[in-house]
XYZ file of C-alpha atoms in Angstrom:
442
model
C 0.000 0.000 0.000
C 2.864 2.344 0.804
C 4.392 1.817 -2.648
C 1.065 2.600 -4.356
C 0.660 5.755 -2.261
C 4.191 6.883 -3.161
C 3.491 6.320 -6.856
C 0.209 8.235 -6.682
C 1.876 11.124 -4.817
C 4.601 11.315 -7.444
C 1.997 11.334 -10.227
C 0.138 14.224 -8.643
C 3.358 16.151 -7.989
C 4.344 15.757 -11.636
C 1.213 17.442 -12.947
C 1.890 20.846 -14.463
C -0.400 23.824 -13.932
C 0.845 25.586 -17.058
C 1.347 24.378 -20.615
C 3.910 25.606 -23.134
C 2.387 26.290 -26.541
C 3.847 26.854 -29.994
C 2.474 27.250 -33.514
C 2.809 25.312 -36.753
C 5.332 27.187 -38.897
C 5.765 24.751 -41.774
C 4.940 21.297 -43.125
C 7.414 19.292 -45.185
C 6.774 15.643 -46.024
C 6.036 13.822 -42.796
C 7.562 16.485 -40.536
C 5.893 19.515 -38.987
C 7.949 22.576 -38.085
C 6.814 24.245 -34.846
C 7.904 27.687 -33.658
C 7.925 29.028 -30.107
C 9.100 25.888 -28.287
C 12.783 25.575 -29.205
C 13.990 27.010 -25.892
C 11.953 24.633 -23.691
C 11.552 21.407 -25.696
C 13.737 18.329 -25.400
C 14.236 15.429 -27.798
C 11.565 12.842 -27.020
C 9.020 15.260 -25.526
C 5.430 14.675 -26.572
C 3.496 17.194 -28.676
C -0.241 17.671 -29.223
C -1.320 19.546 -32.352
C -4.903 20.815 -32.291
C -6.450 20.981 -35.748
C -9.869 21.907 -34.375
C -12.279 21.167 -31.513
C -11.777 17.547 -30.478
C -9.372 16.943 -33.366
C -5.820 16.299 -32.117
C -2.658 14.981 -33.737
C -0.030 13.576 -31.396
C 3.687 13.399 -32.056
C 7.172 13.704 -30.652
C 10.080 16.151 -30.826
C 12.455 14.807 -33.460
C 14.871 17.716 -33.984
C 15.566 21.072 -32.324
C 16.823 23.916 -34.482
C 17.800 27.422 -33.480
C 14.302 28.874 -33.477
C 12.001 25.911 -34.131
C 11.524 22.216 -33.532
C 10.571 19.359 -35.841
C 7.583 17.269 -34.873
C 7.175 13.725 -36.139
C 3.405 13.063 -35.948
C 1.760 9.754 -35.106
C -0.258 9.875 -38.325
C -0.249 11.677 -41.647
C -0.563 15.467 -41.115
C -3.831 15.809 -42.991
C -5.764 19.070 -42.453
C -2.864 20.667 -40.553
C -2.592 24.406 -41.251
C -0.014 27.099 -40.575
C -0.693 28.657 -37.192
C -2.372 25.634 -35.606
C -1.540 25.490 -31.862
C 0.897 22.850 -30.603
C 1.065 21.941 -26.900
C 4.235 20.623 -25.301
C 4.054 17.648 -22.946
C 7.372 16.591 -21.355
C 8.303 12.971 -22.009
C 6.463 10.918 -19.367
C 8.391 9.049 -16.681
C 8.529 5.286 -17.069
C 8.451 3.582 -13.682
C 7.966 -0.216 -13.730
C 6.416 -1.909 -10.729
C 6.048 -5.439 -9.392
C 2.251 -5.205 -9.689
C 2.573 -4.901 -13.471
C 2.892 -8.702 -13.635
C -0.101 -10.152 -15.469
C -0.816 -6.883 -17.272
C -0.677 -5.605 -20.852
C 0.743 -2.095 -21.177
C 1.799 0.344 -23.865
C 5.348 1.740 -24.243
C 4.445 4.668 -21.946
C 3.375 2.470 -19.038
C -0.361 2.968 -19.650
C -2.695 -0.051 -19.380
C -4.103 -1.657 -22.524
C -6.336 -4.157 -20.739
C -8.965 -1.691 -19.497
C -7.971 -1.789 -15.839
C -6.278 1.007 -13.852
C -2.531 0.763 -13.381
C -0.231 2.792 -11.155
C 3.448 3.319 -11.973
C 6.235 2.256 -9.657
C 7.917 4.471 -7.106
C 11.082 5.224 -9.108
C 11.286 6.215 -12.798
C 13.936 4.480 -14.897
C 15.966 5.534 -17.919
C 14.667 3.926 -21.118
C 18.179 4.061 -22.570
C 20.039 2.660 -19.555
C 23.579 1.402 -20.031
C 24.194 -2.362 -19.729
C 26.135 -3.718 -16.745
C 29.882 -3.164 -17.004
C 31.503 -5.946 -19.006
C 34.230 -6.671 -16.429
C 31.658 -7.009 -13.630
C 29.261 -9.381 -15.359
C 28.984 -12.984 -14.268
C 29.525 -15.779 -16.821
C 26.591 -17.583 -18.370
C 24.663 -19.698 -15.868
C 23.149 -23.155 -15.734
C 21.167 -24.855 -18.472
C 17.448 -24.060 -18.476
C 14.501 -26.370 -19.035
C 12.462 -24.997 -21.943
C 9.592 -27.453 -22.353
C 10.904 -28.359 -25.840
C 12.981 -31.516 -26.285
C 15.228 -30.081 -29.002
C 16.042 -26.968 -26.933
C 16.687 -29.100 -23.864
C 19.309 -31.133 -25.742
C 20.750 -30.210 -29.157
C 20.259 -26.438 -28.824
C 20.467 -25.687 -25.086
C 19.688 -22.267 -23.641
C 21.475 -21.297 -20.441
C 20.728 -18.601 -17.900
C 21.789 -15.194 -19.223
C 22.124 -16.373 -22.823
C 20.917 -14.198 -25.710
C 19.464 -16.146 -28.610
C 18.101 -15.116 -31.992
C 14.970 -16.766 -33.410
C 15.126 -16.405 -37.200
C 11.962 -17.102 -39.167
C 9.793 -16.040 -42.058
C 6.148 -15.174 -41.570
C 3.713 -17.944 -40.716
C 6.155 -20.674 -39.640
C 5.305 -20.769 -35.932
C 7.558 -18.077 -34.489
C 4.949 -16.538 -32.186
C 3.713 -19.965 -31.086
C 7.231 -21.016 -30.084
C 7.737 -17.763 -28.155
C 4.451 -18.374 -26.332
C 5.512 -21.919 -25.422
C 8.770 -20.573 -24.013
C 6.851 -17.923 -22.068
C 4.708 -20.628 -20.464
C 7.286 -23.375 -19.931
C 10.813 -21.975 -19.732
C 12.452 -21.597 -16.335
C 12.246 -17.961 -15.154
C 10.876 -15.838 -12.315
C 9.324 -13.209 -14.593
C 8.627 -13.074 -18.335
C 8.667 -9.742 -20.181
C 7.454 -9.734 -23.767
C 7.754 -6.920 -26.307
C 5.219 -7.039 -29.149
C 6.687 -4.506 -31.566
C 4.489 -3.500 -34.499
C 2.080 -6.385 -33.947
C -1.272 -6.391 -35.738
C -3.940 -4.893 -33.500
C -6.291 -7.881 -33.572
C -3.399 -10.218 -32.730
C -2.511 -8.641 -29.368
C -5.630 -9.870 -27.538
C -5.443 -13.198 -29.358
C -1.852 -13.656 -28.259
C -2.514 -12.656 -24.647
C -5.817 -14.494 -24.119
C -5.559 -17.543 -26.383
C -1.875 -18.189 -27.081
C -0.361 -17.218 -23.713
C -3.530 -17.731 -21.719
C -3.905 -17.357 -17.944
C -0.993 -19.757 -17.355
C 1.453 -17.701 -19.399
C 0.196 -14.333 -18.136
C 0.458 -15.358 -14.476
C 4.136 -14.413 -14.498
C 4.307 -12.200 -17.604
C 4.200 -8.541 -18.552
C 3.356 -7.747 -22.174
C 4.447 -4.409 -23.662
C 2.681 -3.839 -26.982
C 2.795 -1.256 -29.772
C 0.564 -2.100 -32.720
C 1.451 -1.679 -36.379
C -0.873 1.320 -36.831
C 1.025 3.385 -34.250
C 3.834 5.740 -35.136
C 7.395 4.601 -35.657
C 8.368 6.491 -32.493
C 5.982 4.432 -30.374
C 6.969 1.151 -32.020
C 10.668 1.824 -31.463
C 10.023 2.842 -27.866
C 8.244 -0.482 -27.240
C 11.458 -2.527 -27.224
C 13.225 -0.048 -24.938
C 10.291 0.032 -22.511
C 10.098 -3.748 -22.331
C 13.842 -4.026 -21.695
C 13.518 -1.395 -18.950
C 10.815 -3.512 -17.290
C 13.128 -6.535 -17.489
C 15.938 -4.532 -15.870
C 13.622 -3.534 -13.025
C 13.195 -7.189 -12.049
C 16.808 -8.109 -12.825
C 17.987 -5.497 -10.321
C 15.910 -7.273 -7.660
C 18.000 -10.417 -8.207
C 15.357 -12.202 -10.275
C 15.828 -14.283 -13.398
C 13.949 -12.621 -16.259
C 13.024 -14.180 -19.587
C 12.871 -11.389 -22.189
C 11.088 -12.147 -25.474
C 11.087 -9.618 -28.326
C 8.844 -10.008 -31.358
C 10.411 -8.690 -33.431
C 13.758 -6.922 -33.750
C 13.098 -6.516 -37.463
C 10.067 -4.293 -36.845
C 12.090 -2.416 -34.194
C 14.730 -1.712 -36.853
C 12.107 -0.772 -39.454
C 10.612 1.765 -37.058
C 14.066 3.269 -36.549
C 14.541 3.392 -40.333
C 11.373 5.477 -40.686
C 12.521 7.894 -37.984
C 16.038 8.151 -39.417
C 14.706 8.862 -42.903
C 12.523 11.652 -41.511
C 15.491 13.148 -39.667
C 17.647 13.134 -42.801
C 20.018 10.222 -42.100
C 21.145 8.604 -45.350
C 20.501 4.865 -45.827
C 23.499 2.549 -46.072
C 22.662 -1.112 -45.323
C 20.058 -2.107 -47.943
C 17.946 0.876 -46.971
C 18.795 0.834 -43.258
C 20.771 3.768 -41.802
C 24.237 3.232 -40.257
C 22.786 3.980 -36.806
C 20.747 0.757 -36.883
C 23.795 -1.299 -35.873
C 24.491 0.455 -32.535
C 20.726 0.617 -31.962
C 20.339 -3.173 -32.121
C 23.575 -4.058 -30.377
C 22.766 -1.573 -27.609
C 19.412 -3.260 -26.987
C 20.919 -6.759 -26.998
C 23.793 -5.833 -24.662
C 21.323 -4.762 -21.989
C 20.257 -8.404 -21.703
C 22.499 -11.150 -20.376
C 24.057 -11.960 -17.013
C 23.912 -9.276 -14.361
C 26.624 -8.190 -11.968
C 27.053 -8.408 -8.190
C 23.630 -8.949 -6.583
C 21.669 -8.548 -9.819
C 19.762 -11.338 -11.492
C 20.023 -12.266 -15.164
C 18.067 -11.510 -18.323
C 17.835 -14.505 -20.653
C 16.661 -13.134 -24.003
C 15.143 -14.493 -27.194
C 15.061 -11.923 -30.017
C 12.940 -12.897 -33.010
C 13.956 -11.793 -36.505
C 11.756 -11.795 -39.612
C 13.857 -13.062 -42.515
C 12.231 -12.573 -45.912
C 12.734 -15.602 -48.120
C 14.943 -17.229 -45.421
C 17.710 -14.763 -46.290
C 20.028 -15.117 -43.304
C 22.410 -12.558 -44.817
C 19.984 -9.636 -44.760
C 21.288 -6.750 -42.582
C 19.258 -7.234 -39.387
C 19.849 -10.982 -39.277
C 23.549 -10.477 -39.953
C 23.905 -7.874 -37.187
C 22.155 -10.106 -34.655
C 24.122 -13.227 -35.496
C 27.298 -11.345 -34.671
C 26.158 -10.095 -31.250
C 24.095 -12.987 -29.879
C 25.054 -16.264 -28.188
C 23.305 -18.511 -30.653
C 20.594 -18.645 -33.266
C 17.540 -20.833 -33.867
C 16.342 -21.035 -37.467
C 12.752 -21.958 -38.337
C 12.276 -23.553 -41.756
C 9.147 -23.090 -43.872
C 9.472 -26.513 -45.533
C 9.503 -28.204 -42.120
C 6.440 -26.214 -41.060
C 4.598 -27.098 -44.269
C 4.975 -30.814 -43.578
C 3.461 -30.287 -40.127
C 6.360 -30.564 -37.676
C 6.363 -27.853 -34.997
C 8.447 -26.210 -33.767
C 9.831 -26.090 -37.291
C 13.447 -25.754 -36.125
C 16.110 -26.441 -38.751
C 18.572 -28.097 -36.381
C 21.461 -28.310 -38.845
C 21.361 -24.524 -39.443
C 20.900 -23.623 -35.770
C 23.679 -23.110 -33.225
C 23.898 -22.630 -29.457
C 27.116 -20.998 -28.359
C 26.568 -22.287 -24.841
C 27.993 -25.599 -26.059
C 30.128 -27.502 -25.230
C 30.272 -25.924 -21.751
C 26.541 -26.389 -21.109
C 26.632 -30.197 -21.482
C 28.586 -33.104 -20.024
C 31.126 -35.057 -22.077
C 28.595 -37.855 -22.637
C 25.884 -35.387 -23.686
C 28.247 -33.614 -26.069
C 29.123 -36.964 -27.660
C 25.405 -37.661 -28.203
C 24.886 -34.207 -29.733
C 27.812 -34.752 -32.114
C 26.399 -38.107 -33.198
C 22.979 -36.551 -33.837
C 24.513 -33.854 -36.005
C 26.591 -36.457 -37.877
C 23.543 -38.576 -38.737
C 21.454 -35.478 -39.470
C 24.112 -34.141 -41.855
C 24.409 -37.488 -43.627
C 20.650 -37.724 -44.161
C 20.194 -34.135 -45.356
C 23.145 -34.401 -47.741
C 21.522 -37.388 -49.443
C 17.864 -36.467 -48.950
C 17.150 -35.736 -52.612
C 18.621 -39.084 -53.619
C 16.642 -40.888 -50.894
C 13.341 -39.269 -51.912
C 14.030 -40.042 -55.582
C 14.411 -43.760 -54.758
C 18.086 -43.848 -55.733
C 19.355 -44.820 -52.293
C 20.350 -48.427 -51.804
C 21.195 -49.853 -48.427
C 24.660 -51.237 -47.761
C 26.874 -48.702 -49.524
C 27.351 -46.319 -46.572
C 27.015 -47.525 -42.967
C 26.512 -44.006 -41.551
C 23.825 -43.173 -44.111
C 22.093 -46.507 -43.494
C 21.787 -45.694 -39.789
C 20.750 -42.112 -40.558
C 17.893 -43.304 -42.800
C 16.606 -45.658 -40.100
C 16.985 -43.043 -37.383
C 15.494 -40.085 -39.292
C 11.732 -40.600 -38.605
C 12.286 -40.946 -34.847
C 14.784 -38.090 -34.772
C 12.431 -35.792 -36.674
C 9.614 -36.646 -34.253
C 11.943 -35.947 -31.319
C 12.716 -32.452 -32.670
C 8.995 -31.644 -32.541
C 8.387 -33.156 -29.123
C 7.311 -31.141 -26.091
C 8.905 -32.384 -22.876
C 7.646 -30.766 -19.669
C 9.575 -33.317 -17.588
C 12.845 -31.438 -18.050
C 16.362 -31.717 -19.429
C 17.255 -35.137 -18.003
C 14.125 -36.690 -19.484
C 14.862 -35.192 -22.918
C 18.459 -36.423 -22.929
C 17.413 -39.901 -21.817
C 14.988 -40.126 -24.737
C 17.639 -38.909 -27.173
C 20.257 -41.277 -25.775
C 17.872 -44.207 -26.198
C 17.293 -43.258 -29.841
C 21.008 -43.059 -30.540
C 21.779 -46.378 -28.838
C 19.148 -48.102 -30.958
C 20.608 -46.505 -34.093
C 24.133 -47.649 -33.281
C 22.870 -51.144 -32.528
C 21.205 -51.211 -35.935
C 17.677 -51.618 -34.542
């Protein structure tokens, strides 16, 4: 009760009795030039442009010139005229709180589920620096994920940062929801960046459900909102994760998706005049993404850890497109979802041979690493000859490794799609049994 009273007191104290006002001085493309506020505005402050009674256009301060500021509006500046009044609203504080668990909020800390929500007692910086590199702990213990393939071949350890690379419609969101419900963590924070409006409720109520939401906070910015709000969504969600990490808790951070985060930044950069460089993306997109990713990971001293899964939309399975390439270089592993696997009905549609966990070999015992190597050997042999096998050109007896791979493949493929709520030991025991049967020729 004391915390809620402190938050309410701070909210009341932050209310301003006066409002700074400027006027529209020019309109160019998607930007609106506003005079009269250059001496009091700050980058990131909110602006309200009044086109008429009950007709408002919201936006944010993008640039500050000598005598004017540039406003980037939430929507197209239709019906805006020279001289229209523009009100300045300082950028709101963002103060996460423990009672946000189970709630759906926007990037400004306002509720999206129709129920009142108070902020926490202390505001936090949306652009906080990551823990100092020399003070961070190493990666922690292996985590149970609820998925047999991620418990064994592609392990995720505490504090690891993993990329989930997928095209549209191959089960990316479903896999993230399964991790949110089943993966070991104290708190789950999920950023839905640029999600379709109708999908937010579906994801929260049907995909996550009460079980997933019981320990989760969802920060959502829908695709119809401005690029400024969509970009802010990822920062806000990471700030919420840091709030719990600083309490010593283990946080699972899920971002869907970094691609839409980068696209929002591209829109803002184009409006501010930054020239594109990386297939249409500005040079500043690299530090933007790496800065977000570095905030996750193991904490320092008495802090907890943020284990993160960043999803990436790869058009046409192009793993060399700029965003995917940037993330592969900064993360501790990548999981690739394959459309062909999804189309034949195996979920999660993880392409094991193209996926890597950099927590190995340290995350597994010598015996487990030997099993993983054998799996990859048989998997590689089968995939290398798959066209020949499907064409009926394979004949048994010419290659002992391929013979075993062909016999093992149906069971191995089923194992990759298996859910295993019993944990890591159970998953490895099942895999070990499969491999022993394969080596015995049964």
